[in-house]
Short mmCIF file of C-alpha atoms and ligand atoms in Angstrom, two decimals:
data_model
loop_
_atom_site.label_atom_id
_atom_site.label_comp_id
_atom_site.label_asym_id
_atom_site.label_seq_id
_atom_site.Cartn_x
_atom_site.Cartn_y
_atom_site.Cartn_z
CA UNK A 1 -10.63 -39.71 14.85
CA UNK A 2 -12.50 -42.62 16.23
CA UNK A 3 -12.55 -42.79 20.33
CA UNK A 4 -12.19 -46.06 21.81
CA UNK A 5 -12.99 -44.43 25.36
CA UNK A 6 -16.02 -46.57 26.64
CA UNK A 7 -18.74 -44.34 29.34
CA UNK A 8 -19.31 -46.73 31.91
CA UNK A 9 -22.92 -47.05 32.06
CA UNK A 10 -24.31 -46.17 35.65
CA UNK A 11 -25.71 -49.26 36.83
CA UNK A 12 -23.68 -49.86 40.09
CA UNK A 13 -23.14 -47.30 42.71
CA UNK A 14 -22.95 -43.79 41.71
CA UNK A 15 -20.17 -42.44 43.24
CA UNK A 16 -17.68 -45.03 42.65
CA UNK A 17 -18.26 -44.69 39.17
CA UNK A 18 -18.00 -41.03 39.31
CA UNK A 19 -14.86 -41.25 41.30
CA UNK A 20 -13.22 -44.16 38.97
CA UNK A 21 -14.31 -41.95 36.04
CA UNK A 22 -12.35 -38.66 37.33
CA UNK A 23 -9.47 -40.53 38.69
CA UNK A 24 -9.31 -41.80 34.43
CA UNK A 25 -10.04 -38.12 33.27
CA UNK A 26 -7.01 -37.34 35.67
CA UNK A 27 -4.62 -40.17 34.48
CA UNK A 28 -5.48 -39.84 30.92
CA UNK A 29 -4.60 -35.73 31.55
CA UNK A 30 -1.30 -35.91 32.99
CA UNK A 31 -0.06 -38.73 30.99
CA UNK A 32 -1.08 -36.97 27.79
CA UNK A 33 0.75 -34.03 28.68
CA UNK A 34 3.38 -35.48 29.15
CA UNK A 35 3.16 -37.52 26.21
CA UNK A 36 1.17 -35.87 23.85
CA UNK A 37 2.25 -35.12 20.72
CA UNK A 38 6.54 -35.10 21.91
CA UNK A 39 8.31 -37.17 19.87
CA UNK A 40 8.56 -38.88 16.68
CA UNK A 41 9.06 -42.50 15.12
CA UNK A 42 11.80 -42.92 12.49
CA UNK A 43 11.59 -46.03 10.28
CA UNK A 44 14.59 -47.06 7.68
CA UNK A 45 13.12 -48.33 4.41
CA UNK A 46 14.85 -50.26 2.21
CA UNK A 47 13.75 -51.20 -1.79
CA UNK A 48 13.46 -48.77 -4.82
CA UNK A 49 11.13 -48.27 -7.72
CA UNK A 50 14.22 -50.30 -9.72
CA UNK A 51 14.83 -53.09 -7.82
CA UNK A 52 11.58 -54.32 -5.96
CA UNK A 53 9.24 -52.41 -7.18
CA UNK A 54 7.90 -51.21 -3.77
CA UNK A 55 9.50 -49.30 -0.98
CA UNK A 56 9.52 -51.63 2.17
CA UNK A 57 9.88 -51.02 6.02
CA UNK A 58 10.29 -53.65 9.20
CA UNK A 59 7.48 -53.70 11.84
CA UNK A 60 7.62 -55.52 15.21
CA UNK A 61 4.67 -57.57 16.27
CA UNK A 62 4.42 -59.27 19.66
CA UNK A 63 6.30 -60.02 22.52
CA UNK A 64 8.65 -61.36 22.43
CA UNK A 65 8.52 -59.57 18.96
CA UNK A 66 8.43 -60.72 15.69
CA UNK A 67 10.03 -58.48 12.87
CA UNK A 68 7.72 -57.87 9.33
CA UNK A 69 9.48 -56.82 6.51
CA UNK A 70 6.19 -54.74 4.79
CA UNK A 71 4.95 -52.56 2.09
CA UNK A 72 4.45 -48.92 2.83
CA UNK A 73 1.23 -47.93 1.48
CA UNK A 74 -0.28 -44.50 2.12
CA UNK A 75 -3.53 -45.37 0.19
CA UNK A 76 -4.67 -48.48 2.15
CA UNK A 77 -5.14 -48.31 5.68
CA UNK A 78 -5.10 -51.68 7.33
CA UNK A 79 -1.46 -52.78 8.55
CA UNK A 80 -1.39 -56.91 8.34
CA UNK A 81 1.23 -59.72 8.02
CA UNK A 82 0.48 -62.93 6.14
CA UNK A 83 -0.52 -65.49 8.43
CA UNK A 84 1.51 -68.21 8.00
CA UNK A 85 4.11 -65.76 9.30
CA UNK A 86 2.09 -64.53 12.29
CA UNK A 87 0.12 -66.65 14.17
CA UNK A 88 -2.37 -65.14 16.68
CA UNK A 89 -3.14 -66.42 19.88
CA UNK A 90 -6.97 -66.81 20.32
CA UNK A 91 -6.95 -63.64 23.04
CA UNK A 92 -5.79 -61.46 20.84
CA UNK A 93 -8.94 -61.74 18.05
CA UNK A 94 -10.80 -59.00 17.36
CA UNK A 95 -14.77 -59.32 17.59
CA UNK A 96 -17.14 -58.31 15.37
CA UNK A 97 -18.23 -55.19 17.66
CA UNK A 98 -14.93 -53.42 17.97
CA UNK A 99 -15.45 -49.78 16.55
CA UNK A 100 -12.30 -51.02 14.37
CA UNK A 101 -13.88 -53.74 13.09
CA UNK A 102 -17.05 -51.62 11.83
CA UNK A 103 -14.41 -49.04 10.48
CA UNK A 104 -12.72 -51.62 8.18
CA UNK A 105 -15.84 -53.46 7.09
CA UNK A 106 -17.78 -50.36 6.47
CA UNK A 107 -20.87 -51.13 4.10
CA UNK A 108 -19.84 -54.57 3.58
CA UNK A 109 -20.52 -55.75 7.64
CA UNK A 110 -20.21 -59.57 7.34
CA UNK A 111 -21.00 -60.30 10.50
CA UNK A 112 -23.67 -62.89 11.90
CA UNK A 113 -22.66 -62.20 16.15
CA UNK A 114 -20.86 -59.46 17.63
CA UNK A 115 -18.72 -61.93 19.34
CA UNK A 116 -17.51 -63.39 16.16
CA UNK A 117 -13.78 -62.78 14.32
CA UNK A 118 -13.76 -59.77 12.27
CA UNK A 119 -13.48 -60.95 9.01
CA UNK A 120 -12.32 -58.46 5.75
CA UNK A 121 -11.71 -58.75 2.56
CA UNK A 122 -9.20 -55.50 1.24
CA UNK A 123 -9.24 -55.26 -2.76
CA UNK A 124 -6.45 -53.34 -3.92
CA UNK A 125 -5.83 -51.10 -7.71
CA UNK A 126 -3.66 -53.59 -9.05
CA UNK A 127 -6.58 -56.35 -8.81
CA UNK A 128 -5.05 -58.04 -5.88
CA UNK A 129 -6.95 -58.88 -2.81
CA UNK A 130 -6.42 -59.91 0.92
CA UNK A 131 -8.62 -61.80 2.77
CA UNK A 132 -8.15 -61.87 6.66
CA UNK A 133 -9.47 -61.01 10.08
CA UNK A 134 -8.78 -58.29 12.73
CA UNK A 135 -6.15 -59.19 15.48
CA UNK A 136 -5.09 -57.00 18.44
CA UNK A 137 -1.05 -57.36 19.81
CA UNK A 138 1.55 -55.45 21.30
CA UNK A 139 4.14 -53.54 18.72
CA UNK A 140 7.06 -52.32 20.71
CA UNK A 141 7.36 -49.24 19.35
CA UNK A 142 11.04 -46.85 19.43
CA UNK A 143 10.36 -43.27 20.42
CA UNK A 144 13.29 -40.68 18.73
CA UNK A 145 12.91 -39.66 22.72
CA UNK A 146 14.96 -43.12 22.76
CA UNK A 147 12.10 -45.04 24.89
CA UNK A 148 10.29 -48.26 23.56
CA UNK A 149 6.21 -47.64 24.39
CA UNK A 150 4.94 -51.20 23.83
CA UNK A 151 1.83 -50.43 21.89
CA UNK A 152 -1.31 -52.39 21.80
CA UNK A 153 -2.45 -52.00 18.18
CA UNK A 154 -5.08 -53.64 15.78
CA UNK A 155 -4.19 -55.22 12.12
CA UNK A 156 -4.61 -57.51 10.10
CA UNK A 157 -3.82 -61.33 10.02
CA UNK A 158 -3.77 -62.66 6.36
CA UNK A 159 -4.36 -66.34 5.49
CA UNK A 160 -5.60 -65.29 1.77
CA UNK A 161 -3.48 -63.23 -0.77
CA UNK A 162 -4.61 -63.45 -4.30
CA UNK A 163 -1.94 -61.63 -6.78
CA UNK A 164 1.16 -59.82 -6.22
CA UNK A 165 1.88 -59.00 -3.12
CA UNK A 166 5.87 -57.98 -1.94
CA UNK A 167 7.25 -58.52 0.98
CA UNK A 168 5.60 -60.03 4.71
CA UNK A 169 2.44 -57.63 4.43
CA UNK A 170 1.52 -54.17 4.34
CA UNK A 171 1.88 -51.00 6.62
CA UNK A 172 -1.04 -49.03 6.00
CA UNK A 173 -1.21 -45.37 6.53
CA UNK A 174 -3.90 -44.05 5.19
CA UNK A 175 -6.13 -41.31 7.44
CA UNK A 176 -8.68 -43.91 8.54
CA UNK A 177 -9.52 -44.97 12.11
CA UNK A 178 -7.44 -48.03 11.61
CA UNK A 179 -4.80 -46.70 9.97
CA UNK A 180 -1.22 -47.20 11.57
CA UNK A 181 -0.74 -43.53 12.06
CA UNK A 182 -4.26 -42.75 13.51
CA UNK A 183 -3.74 -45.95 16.05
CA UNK A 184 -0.49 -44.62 17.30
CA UNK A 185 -1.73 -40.81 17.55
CA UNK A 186 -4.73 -41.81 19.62
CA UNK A 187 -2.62 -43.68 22.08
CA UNK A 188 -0.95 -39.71 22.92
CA UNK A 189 2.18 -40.56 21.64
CA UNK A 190 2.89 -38.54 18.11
CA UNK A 191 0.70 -35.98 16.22
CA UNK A 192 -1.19 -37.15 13.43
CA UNK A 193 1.72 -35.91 10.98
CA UNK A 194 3.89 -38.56 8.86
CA UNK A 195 6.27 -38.30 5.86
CA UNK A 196 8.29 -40.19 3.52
CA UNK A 197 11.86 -39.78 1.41
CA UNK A 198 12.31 -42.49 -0.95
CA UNK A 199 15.15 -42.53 -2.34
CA UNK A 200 15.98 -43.04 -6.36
CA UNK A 201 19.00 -45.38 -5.30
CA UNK A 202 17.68 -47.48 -2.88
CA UNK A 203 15.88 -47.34 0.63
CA UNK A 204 15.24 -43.83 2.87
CA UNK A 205 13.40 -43.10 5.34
CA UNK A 206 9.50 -42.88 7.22
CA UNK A 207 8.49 -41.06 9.27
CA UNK A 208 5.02 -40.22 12.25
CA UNK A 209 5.71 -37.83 14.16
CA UNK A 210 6.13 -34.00 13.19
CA UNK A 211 9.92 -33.62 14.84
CA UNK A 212 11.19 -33.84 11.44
CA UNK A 213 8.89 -31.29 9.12
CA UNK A 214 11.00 -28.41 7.65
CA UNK A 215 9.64 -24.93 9.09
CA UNK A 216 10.29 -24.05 5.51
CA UNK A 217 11.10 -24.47 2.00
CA UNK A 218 8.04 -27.14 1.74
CA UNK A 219 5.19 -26.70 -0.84
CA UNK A 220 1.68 -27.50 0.67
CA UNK A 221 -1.53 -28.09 -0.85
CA UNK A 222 -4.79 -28.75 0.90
CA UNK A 223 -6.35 -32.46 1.54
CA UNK A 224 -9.36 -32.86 -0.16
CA UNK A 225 -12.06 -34.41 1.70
CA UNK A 226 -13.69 -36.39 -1.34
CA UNK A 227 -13.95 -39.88 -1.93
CA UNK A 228 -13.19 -43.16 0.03
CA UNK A 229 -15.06 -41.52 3.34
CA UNK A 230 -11.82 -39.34 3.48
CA UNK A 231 -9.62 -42.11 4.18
CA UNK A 232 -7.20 -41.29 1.06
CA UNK A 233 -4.41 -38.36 1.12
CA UNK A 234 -6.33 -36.74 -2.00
CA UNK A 235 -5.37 -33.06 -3.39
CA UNK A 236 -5.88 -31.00 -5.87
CA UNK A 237 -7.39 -29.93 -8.48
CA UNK A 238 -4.39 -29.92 -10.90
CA UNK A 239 -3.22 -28.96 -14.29
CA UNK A 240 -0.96 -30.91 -16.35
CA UNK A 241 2.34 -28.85 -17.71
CA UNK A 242 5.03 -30.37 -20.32
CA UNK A 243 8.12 -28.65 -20.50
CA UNK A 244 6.65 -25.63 -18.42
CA UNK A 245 3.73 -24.86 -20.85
CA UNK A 246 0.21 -25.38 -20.06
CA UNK A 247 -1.75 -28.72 -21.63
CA UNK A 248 -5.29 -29.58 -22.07
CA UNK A 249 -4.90 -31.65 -19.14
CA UNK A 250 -6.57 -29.53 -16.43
CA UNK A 251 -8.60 -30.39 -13.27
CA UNK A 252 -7.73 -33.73 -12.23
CA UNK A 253 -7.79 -34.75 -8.52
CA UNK A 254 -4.64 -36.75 -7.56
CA UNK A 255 -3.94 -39.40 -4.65
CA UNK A 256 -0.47 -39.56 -2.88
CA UNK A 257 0.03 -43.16 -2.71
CA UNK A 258 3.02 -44.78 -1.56
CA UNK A 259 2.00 -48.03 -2.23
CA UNK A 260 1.68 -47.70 -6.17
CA UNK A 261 5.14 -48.03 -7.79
CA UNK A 262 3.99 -46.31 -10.98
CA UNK A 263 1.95 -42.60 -11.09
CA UNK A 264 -1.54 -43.18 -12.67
CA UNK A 265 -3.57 -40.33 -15.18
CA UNK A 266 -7.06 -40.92 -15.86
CA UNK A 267 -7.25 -42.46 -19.72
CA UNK A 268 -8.01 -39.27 -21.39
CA UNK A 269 -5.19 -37.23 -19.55
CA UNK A 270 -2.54 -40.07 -19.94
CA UNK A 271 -3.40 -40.12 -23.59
CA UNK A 272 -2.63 -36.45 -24.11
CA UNK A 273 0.65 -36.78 -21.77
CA UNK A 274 1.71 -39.59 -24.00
CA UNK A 275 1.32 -37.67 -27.02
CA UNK A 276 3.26 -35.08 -26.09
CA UNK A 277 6.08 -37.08 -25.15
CA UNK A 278 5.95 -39.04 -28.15
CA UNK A 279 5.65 -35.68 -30.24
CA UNK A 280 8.82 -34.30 -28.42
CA UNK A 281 10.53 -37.76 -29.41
CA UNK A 282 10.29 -36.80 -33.19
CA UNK A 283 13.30 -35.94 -34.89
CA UNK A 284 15.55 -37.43 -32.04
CA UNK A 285 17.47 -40.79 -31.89
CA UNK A 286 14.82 -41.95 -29.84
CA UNK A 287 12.37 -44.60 -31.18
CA UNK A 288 9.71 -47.30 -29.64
CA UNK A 289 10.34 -50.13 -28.35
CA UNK A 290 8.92 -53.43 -27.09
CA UNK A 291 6.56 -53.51 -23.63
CA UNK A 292 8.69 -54.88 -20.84
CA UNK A 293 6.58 -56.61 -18.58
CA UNK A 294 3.96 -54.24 -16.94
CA UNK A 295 5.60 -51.38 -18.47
CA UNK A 296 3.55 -50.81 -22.12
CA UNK A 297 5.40 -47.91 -23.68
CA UNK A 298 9.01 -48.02 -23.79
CA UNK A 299 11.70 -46.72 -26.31
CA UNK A 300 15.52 -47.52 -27.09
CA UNK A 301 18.13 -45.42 -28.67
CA UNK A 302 18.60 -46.03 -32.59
CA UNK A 303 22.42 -46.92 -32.09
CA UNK A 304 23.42 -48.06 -28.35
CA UNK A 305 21.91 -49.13 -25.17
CA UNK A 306 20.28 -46.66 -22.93
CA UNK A 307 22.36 -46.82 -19.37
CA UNK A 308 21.15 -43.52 -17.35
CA UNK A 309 18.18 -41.43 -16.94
CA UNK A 310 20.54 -38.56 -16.14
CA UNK A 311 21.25 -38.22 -20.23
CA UNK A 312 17.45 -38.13 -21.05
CA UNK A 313 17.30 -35.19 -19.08
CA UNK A 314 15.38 -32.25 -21.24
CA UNK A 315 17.92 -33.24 -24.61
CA UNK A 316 14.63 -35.93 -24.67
CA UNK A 317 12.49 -36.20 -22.03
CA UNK A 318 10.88 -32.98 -20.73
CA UNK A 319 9.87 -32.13 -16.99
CA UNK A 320 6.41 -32.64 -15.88
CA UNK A 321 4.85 -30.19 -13.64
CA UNK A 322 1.48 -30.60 -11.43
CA UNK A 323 0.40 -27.41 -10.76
CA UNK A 324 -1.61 -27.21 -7.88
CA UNK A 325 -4.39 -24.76 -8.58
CA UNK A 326 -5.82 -23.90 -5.74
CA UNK A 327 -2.53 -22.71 -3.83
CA UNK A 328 -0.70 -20.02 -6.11
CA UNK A 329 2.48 -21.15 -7.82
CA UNK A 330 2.20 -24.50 -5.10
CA UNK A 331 3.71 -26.76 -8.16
CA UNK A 332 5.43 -30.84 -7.94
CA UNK A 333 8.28 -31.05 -10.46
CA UNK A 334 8.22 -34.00 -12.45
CA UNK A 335 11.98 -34.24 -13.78
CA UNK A 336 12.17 -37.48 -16.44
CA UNK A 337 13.62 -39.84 -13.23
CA UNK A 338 10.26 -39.47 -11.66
CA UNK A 339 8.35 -40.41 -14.75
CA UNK A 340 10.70 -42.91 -16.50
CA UNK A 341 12.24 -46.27 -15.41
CA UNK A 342 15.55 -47.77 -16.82
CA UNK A 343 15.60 -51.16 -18.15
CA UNK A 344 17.51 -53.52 -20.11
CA UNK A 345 18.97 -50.90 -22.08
CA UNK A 346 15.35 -49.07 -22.74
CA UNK A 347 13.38 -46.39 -21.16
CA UNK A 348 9.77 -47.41 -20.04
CA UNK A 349 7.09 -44.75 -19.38
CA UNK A 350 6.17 -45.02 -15.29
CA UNK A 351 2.85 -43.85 -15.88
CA UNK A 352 0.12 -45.63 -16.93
CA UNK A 353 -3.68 -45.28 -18.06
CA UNK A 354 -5.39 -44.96 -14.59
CA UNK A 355 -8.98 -46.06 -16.07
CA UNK A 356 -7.44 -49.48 -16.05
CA UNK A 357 -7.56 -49.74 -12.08
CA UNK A 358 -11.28 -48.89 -11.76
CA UNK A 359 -10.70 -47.13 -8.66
CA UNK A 360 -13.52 -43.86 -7.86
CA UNK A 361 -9.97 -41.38 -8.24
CA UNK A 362 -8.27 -42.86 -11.26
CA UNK A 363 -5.14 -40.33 -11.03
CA UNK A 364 -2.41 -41.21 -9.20
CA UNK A 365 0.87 -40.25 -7.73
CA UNK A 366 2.53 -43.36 -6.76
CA UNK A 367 6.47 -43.52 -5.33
CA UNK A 368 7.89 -43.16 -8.40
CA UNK A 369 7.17 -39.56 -9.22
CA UNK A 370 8.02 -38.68 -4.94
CA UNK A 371 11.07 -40.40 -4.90
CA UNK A 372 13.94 -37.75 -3.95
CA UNK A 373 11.76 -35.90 -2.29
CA UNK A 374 10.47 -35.47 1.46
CA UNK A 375 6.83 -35.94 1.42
CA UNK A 376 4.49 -35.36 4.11
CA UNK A 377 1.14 -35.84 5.63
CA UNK A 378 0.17 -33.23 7.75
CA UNK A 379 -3.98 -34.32 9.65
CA UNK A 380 -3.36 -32.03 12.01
CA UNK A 381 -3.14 -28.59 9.31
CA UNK A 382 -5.07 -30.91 6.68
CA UNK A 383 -2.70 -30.86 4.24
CA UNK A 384 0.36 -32.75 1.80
CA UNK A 385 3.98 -31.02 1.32
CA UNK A 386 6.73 -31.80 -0.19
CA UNK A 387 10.09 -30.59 -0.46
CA UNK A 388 13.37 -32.00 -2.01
CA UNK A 389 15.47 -33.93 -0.37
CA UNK A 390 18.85 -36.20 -0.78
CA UNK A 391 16.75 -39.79 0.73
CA UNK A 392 20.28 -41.23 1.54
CA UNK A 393 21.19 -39.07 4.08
CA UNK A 394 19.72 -39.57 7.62
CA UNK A 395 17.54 -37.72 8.92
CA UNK A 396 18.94 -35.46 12.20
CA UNK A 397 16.94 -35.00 14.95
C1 LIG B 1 -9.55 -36.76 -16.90
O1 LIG B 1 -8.65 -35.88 -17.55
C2 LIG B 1 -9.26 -34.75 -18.18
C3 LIG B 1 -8.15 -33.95 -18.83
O2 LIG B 1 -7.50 -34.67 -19.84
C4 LIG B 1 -10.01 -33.91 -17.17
O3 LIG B 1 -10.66 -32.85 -17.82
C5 LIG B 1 -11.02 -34.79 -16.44
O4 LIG B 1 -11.62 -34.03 -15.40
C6 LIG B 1 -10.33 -35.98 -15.83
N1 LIG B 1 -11.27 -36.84 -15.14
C7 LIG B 1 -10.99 -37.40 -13.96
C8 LIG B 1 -12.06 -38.26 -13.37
O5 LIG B 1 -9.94 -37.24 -13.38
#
């Protein structure tokens, strides 16, 4: 997306620029074809929607290297530690004038001299915030090929978290410039493809690389190029169905983001859903219950403790199905597990009224409603699949 490739300006002699230049052109030929686009990077997550709230990965930073246990967000695109767990050296700061330092301050350039630290400040839907500045070190990076490339990348370093934040940091992959993905693909290594299979019991697996897309059996659906300066994996438009039928929820535009736990409808579309669910709930030995925590609508069962989703399958809870409109019969199943969380004995709704995050998009399909499934995010075709998938199993290459 963004080239880093600097023209040497002609100021010396001629020739030996010329000759330097073509010699690069040459290099940067053969070692792309032999590198371009071969192999793949496989990362283990571990976490769950029910445990931690967040589905986590390990990075290595440095050399010798450093290991991050971080967030996997596919909405936010700057990868960073905390800093009191990484400390830079002063050679590996980031100016002010790096391309990559204008990508991730964008309008809000808070810089006095281009030789200065590249400060940002990342808010994110929750209301939590990052503060930090741009840092450049190696990541020794494992090829499926089986080699280690020891890649010089640029993230963050954070000495200012307000809120919640799990885990080390955050591994952004989001499609912008800086994004982890887009870094690694413009170093020749991978294509500009990534997916994810989180797994309902725990852990699974990422993905960059496109060694381990299915040649079928996937559902696709366009990217919309839209809001955020096309840095979000945003698709649609979709309509709303519960229990198969059609709703008056029509028309929404959805982000795929890892890095949400719950799924998000804007406030009149979650209001309908609600209803509907509620409505379904009449006349069964379902009935509300208190918030827990976060979650604001919950229910318990009139006689006994609630102790699997598995039971609330269609006898209470019916599936939810985004149909994808502009793709014929391109639909993501929403069985009850990928709209409901179990907890102390109740059922909490896992999707929430998105008008409460004030983000530009307020609709949202965060991990819960993708767990189970393979997900993926294809730059080079422009486009999201998914396809379903047992997360637990590794994946063969
Ligand atoms: C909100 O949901 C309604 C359907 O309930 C839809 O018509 C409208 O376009 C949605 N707005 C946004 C911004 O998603």
């Amino acid at each position: 997306m963004e080239s880093k490739t600097l023209i040497p300006k002609p100021t010396m002699v001629m020739m030996v620029v010329l000759q330097v230049a073509l010699y690069t052109a040459v290099q940067s030929h053969l070692s792309q074809a032999i590198l371009q686009d071969t192999s793949s990077i496989v990362f283990p997550l571990s976490g769950s929607i029910h445990t931690h709230w967040a589905y986590m990965t390990t990075i290595n930073i440095g050399k010798p290297h450093k290991p991050f246990k971080v967030h996997v967000d596919t909405a936010s695109e700057l990868t960073w530690p905390k800093e009191h767990l990484y400390k830079p050296k002063t050679d590996s700061i980031v100016k002010c004038e790096d391309p990559l330092c204008v990508a991730i301050q964008g309008k809000e350039r808070n810089c006095e001299n281009p030789d200065d630290r590249c400060e940002y400040v990342i808010p994110f839907s929750d209301g939590s915030k990052t503060h930090g500045y741009l840092v450049r070190d190696i990541f020794p990076i494992r090829l499926t090929t089986g080699s280690i490339i020891d890649s010089p990348l640029v993230f963050g370093c954070g000495y200012k978290q307000i809120g919640a934040f799990r885990g080390a940091g955050m591994l952004g992959l989001s499609r912008g410039p800086v994004g982890f993905l887009s870094q690694i693909h413009s170093q020749g290594l991978i294509k500009q493809v990534m997916g994810h299979c989180l797994s309902s019991q725990e852990g699974g697996f990422l993905f960059l690389g496109d060694d381990l897309v299915p040649h079928t059996g996937v559902s696709w659906t366009p990217i919309t190029n839209n809001y955020h300066e096309d840095r979000d994996y945003l698709s649609g438009p979709v309509d709303l169905l519960f229990d198969g039928k059609a709703t008056q929820v029509t028309g929404l535009k959805v982000d795929f983001d890892s890095g949400s736990a719950l799924s998000w409808l804007n406030q009149s579309a979650y209001q309908h859903t609600l209803d509907l669910i509620n409505q379904a709930l009449k006349k069964t030995k379902l009935k509300p219950a208190e918030p827990e925590g976060e979650l604001s609508v919950c229910w318990s069962h009139k006689k006994k403790p609630i102790i699997s989703l598995d039971k609330m399958n269609n006898k209470y809870f019916k599936k939810l199905t985004l149909s994808f409109k502009n793709i014929p019969n391109v639909k993501l199943e929403l069985p009850p597990q990928a709209y409901l969380i179990l907890i102390k004995g109740k059922v909490c709704l896992g999707i929430d009224d998105g008008d409460k995050l004030g983000l530009q998009n307020p609709n949202l399909i965060g991990a819960i409603s993708m767990q189970d499934k393979l997900v993926m995010y294809d730059n080079v075709n422009h486009r999201i699949g998914w396809a379903s998938r047992d997360c637990k199993i590794p994946p063969m290459l």
